[in-house]
Coordinates of C-alpha atoms in Angstrom, one line a residue:
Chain A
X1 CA 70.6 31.2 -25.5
X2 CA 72.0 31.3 -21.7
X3 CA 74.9 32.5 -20.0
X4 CA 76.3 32.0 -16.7
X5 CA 79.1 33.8 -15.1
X6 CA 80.4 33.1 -11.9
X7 CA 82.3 35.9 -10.2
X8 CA 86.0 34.9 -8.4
X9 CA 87.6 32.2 -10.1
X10 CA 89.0 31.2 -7.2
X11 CA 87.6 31.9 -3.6
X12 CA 89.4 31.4 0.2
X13 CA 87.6 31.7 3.4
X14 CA 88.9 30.3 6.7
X15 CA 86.9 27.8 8.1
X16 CA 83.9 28.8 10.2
X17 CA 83.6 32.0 8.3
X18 CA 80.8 32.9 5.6
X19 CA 81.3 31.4 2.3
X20 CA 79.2 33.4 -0.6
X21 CA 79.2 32.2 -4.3
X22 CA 78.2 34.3 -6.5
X23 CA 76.0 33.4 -9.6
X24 CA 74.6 35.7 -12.5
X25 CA 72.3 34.6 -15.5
X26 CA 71.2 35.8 -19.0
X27 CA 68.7 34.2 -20.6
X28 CA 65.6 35.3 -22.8
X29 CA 63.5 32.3 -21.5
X30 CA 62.7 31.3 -17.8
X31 CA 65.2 28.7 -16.5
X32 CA 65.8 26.3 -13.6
X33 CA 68.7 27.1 -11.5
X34 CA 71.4 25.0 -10.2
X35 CA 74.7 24.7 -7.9
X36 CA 76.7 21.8 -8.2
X37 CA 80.0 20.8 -6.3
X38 CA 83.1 18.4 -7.8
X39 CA 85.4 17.4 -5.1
X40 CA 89.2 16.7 -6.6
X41 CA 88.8 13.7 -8.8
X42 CA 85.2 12.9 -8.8
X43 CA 82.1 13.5 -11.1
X44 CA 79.9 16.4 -10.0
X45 CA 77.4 16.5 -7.1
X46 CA 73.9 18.4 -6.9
X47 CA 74.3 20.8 -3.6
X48 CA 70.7 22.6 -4.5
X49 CA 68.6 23.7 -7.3
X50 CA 65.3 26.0 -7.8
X51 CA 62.5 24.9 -10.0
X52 CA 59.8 27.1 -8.9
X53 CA 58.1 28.3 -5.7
X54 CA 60.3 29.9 -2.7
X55 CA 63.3 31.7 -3.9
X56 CA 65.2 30.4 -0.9
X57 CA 66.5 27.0 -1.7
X58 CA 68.0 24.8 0.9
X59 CA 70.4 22.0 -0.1
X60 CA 73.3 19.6 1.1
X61 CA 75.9 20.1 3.3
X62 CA 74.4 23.8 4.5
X63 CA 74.5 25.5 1.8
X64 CA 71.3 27.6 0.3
X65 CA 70.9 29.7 -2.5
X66 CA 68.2 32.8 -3.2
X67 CA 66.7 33.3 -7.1
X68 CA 67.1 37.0 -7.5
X69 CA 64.6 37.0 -11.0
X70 CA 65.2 40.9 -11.1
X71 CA 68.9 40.5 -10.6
X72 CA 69.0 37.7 -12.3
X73 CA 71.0 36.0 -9.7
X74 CA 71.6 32.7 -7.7
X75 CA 74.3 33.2 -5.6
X76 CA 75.3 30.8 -2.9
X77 CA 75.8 31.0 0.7
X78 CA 76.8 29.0 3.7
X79 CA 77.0 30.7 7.0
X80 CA 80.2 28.5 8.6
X81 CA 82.8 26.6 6.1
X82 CA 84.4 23.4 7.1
X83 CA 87.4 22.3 6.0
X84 CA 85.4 19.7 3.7
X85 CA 83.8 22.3 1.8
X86 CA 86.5 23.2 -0.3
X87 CA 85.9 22.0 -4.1
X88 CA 84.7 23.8 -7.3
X89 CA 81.3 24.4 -7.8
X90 CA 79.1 25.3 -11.0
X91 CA 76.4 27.3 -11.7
X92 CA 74.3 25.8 -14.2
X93 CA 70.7 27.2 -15.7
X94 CA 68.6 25.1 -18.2
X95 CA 65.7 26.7 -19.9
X96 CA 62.2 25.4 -19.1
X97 CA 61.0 22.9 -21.4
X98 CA 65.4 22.4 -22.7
X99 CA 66.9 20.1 -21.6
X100 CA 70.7 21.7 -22.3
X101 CA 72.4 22.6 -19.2
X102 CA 74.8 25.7 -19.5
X103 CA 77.5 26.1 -16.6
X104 CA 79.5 28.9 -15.8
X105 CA 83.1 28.2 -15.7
X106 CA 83.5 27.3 -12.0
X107 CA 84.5 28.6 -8.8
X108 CA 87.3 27.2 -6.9
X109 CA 86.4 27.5 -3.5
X110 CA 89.0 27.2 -0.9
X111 CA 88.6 26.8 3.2
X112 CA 92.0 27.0 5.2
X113 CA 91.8 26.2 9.0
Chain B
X1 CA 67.8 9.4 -7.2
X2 CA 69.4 7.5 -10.6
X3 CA 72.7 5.5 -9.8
X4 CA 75.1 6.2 -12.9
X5 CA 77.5 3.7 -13.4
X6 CA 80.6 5.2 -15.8
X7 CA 83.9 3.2 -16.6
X8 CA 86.5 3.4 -17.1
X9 CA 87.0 6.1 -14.3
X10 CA 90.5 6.8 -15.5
X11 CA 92.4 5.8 -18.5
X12 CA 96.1 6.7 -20.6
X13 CA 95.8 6.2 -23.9
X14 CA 98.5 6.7 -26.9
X15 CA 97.8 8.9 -29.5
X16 CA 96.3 8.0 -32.7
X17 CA 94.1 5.4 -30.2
X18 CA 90.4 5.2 -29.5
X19 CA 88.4 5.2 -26.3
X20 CA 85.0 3.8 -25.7
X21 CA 83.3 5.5 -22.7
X22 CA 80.5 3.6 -21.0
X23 CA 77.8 5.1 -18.6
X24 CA 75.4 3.0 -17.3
X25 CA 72.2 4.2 -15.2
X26 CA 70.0 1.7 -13.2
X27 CA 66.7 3.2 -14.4
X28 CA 65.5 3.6 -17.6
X29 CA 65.5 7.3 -19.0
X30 CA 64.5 9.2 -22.0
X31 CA 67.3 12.2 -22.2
X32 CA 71.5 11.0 -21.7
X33 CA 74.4 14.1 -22.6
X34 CA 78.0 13.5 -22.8
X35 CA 80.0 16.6 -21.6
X36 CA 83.8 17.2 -21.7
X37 CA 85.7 19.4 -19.5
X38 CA 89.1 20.5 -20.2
X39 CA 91.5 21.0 -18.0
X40 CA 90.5 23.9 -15.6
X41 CA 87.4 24.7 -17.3
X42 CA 83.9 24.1 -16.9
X43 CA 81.8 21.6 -18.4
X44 CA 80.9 21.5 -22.4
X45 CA 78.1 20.0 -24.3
X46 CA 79.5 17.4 -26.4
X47 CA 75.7 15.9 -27.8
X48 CA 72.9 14.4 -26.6
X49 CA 72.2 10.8 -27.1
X50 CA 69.3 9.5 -28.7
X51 CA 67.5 6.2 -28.4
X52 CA 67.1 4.4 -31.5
X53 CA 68.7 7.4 -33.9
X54 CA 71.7 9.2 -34.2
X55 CA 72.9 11.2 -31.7
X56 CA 72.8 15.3 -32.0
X57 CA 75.9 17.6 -31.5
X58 CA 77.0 20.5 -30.4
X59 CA 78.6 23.2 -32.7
X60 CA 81.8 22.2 -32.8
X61 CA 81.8 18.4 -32.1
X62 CA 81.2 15.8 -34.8
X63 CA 80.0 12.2 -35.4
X64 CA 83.4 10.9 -36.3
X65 CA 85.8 11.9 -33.7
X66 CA 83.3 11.5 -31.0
X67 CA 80.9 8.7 -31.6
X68 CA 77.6 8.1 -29.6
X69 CA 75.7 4.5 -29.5
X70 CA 72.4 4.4 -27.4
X71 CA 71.3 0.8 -27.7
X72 CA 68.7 1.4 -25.1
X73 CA 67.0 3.8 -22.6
X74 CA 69.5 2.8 -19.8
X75 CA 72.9 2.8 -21.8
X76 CA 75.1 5.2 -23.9
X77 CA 78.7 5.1 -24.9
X78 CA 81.2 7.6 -25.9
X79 CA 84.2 6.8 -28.2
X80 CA 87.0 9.5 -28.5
X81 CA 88.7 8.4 -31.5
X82 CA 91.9 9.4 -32.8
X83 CA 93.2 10.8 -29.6
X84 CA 95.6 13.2 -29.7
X85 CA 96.5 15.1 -26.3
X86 CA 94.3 18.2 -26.5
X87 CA 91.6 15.7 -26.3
X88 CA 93.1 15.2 -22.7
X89 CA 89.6 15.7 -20.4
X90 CA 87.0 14.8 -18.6
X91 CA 84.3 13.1 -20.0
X92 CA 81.1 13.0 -17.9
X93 CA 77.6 11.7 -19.2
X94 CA 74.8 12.7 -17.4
X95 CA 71.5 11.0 -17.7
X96 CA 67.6 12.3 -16.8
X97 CA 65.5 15.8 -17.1
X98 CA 66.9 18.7 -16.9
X99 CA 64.7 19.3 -13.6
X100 CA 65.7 15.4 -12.4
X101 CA 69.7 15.0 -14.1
X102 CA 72.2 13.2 -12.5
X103 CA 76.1 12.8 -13.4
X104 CA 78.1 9.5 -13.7
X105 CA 81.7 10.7 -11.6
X106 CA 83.7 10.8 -15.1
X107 CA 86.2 9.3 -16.9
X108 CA 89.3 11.3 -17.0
X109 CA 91.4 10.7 -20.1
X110 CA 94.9 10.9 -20.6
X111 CA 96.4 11.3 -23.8
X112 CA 100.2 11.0 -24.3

């Protein structure tokens, strides 16, 4: 079975500054990784996700994320927040040949001008 | 990318009422979840849909308050029967691998 916890339930930067997610995993099988974003009344968005290969993933909007296998980690990060940025965003893991997706409970990220 | 299709996007229903959820995808794909997510929380496996047998739930969710059809491999509906208001959500489906999934934007249900 997985877990996901997502540290900071709620999160406020001011725009322009560093916005950093964080993202921890348990699992006792491999996983794929994933960030998704729900802006206020809509259905949720991919930003990034990591299958395999570089542990630096690059997705929408800015925003990357690093797989930290020995941490087990996959925190999120973009260097300068807009205004536009503010939503809540999942961390999700699936396990490799599942096809569940757990999330964590959400971060509620916040960017005042 | 899959385009997901799900109606209706918002509804108030009375108590004691049922809803039929409908998500719609514009390609044809073997694996299609429903999910709830209560107010404030995250999102929650409700069961995934099956083509051509019954669907398969989650501990805690069964076939007769929530109700899955999957008539074929681009269409699924979700019926909340029986409402009361703690069944007050969203419902999302979400429809492809888990390495290729893509959400419909959700129906959030009222119940009064």
């Amino acid at each position: 079975a997985q877990s996901v916890t997502q540290l900071g339930s709620h999160v406020s930067v001011s725009e322009g500054a560093l916005v950093l997610l964080r993202c921890n995993y348990s699992s006792s099988v491999s996983v794929y990784l994933f960030w998704y974003v729900q802006y206020p009344n809509q259905g949720l968005q991919l930003l990034l996700k990591y299958l395999s290969g570089s542990t630096l993933v690059k997705g929408i909007n800015g925003f990357e994320a690093e797989f930290n296998k020995s941490q087990t980690s996959f925190h999120l990060r973009k260097p300068s927040a807009h205004i536009s940025d503010t939503a809540e965003y999942f961390c999700a893991v699936s396990p490799r040949g599942g096809q569940n997706f757990v999330f964590g409970p959400g971060t509620r990220l916040s960017v005042l001008p | 990318s899959a385009v997901i299709s799900q109606k209706p996007s918002r509804d108030i229903c009375q108590r004691g009422t049922s809803l039929t959820i409908q998500c719609q995808v514009d390609s044809q794909v073997t694996m299609m979840f429903w999910y709830r997510q209560q107010p404030g929380q995250s999102l929650t496996l409700i069961a995934t849909a099956n083509q051509g047998s019954e669907a398969t739930y989650e501990s805690g969710f069964v076939i007769d308050k929530f109700p899955i059809s999957r008539p074929n491999l681009t269409f699924s509906t979700l019926t909340v029967s029986n409402m009361s208001p703690e069944d007050s959500s969203i419902y999302l489906c979400k429809a492809g691998e888990n390495t290729e999934a893509f959400f419909g934007q959700g129906t959030r249900l009222t119940v009064v």
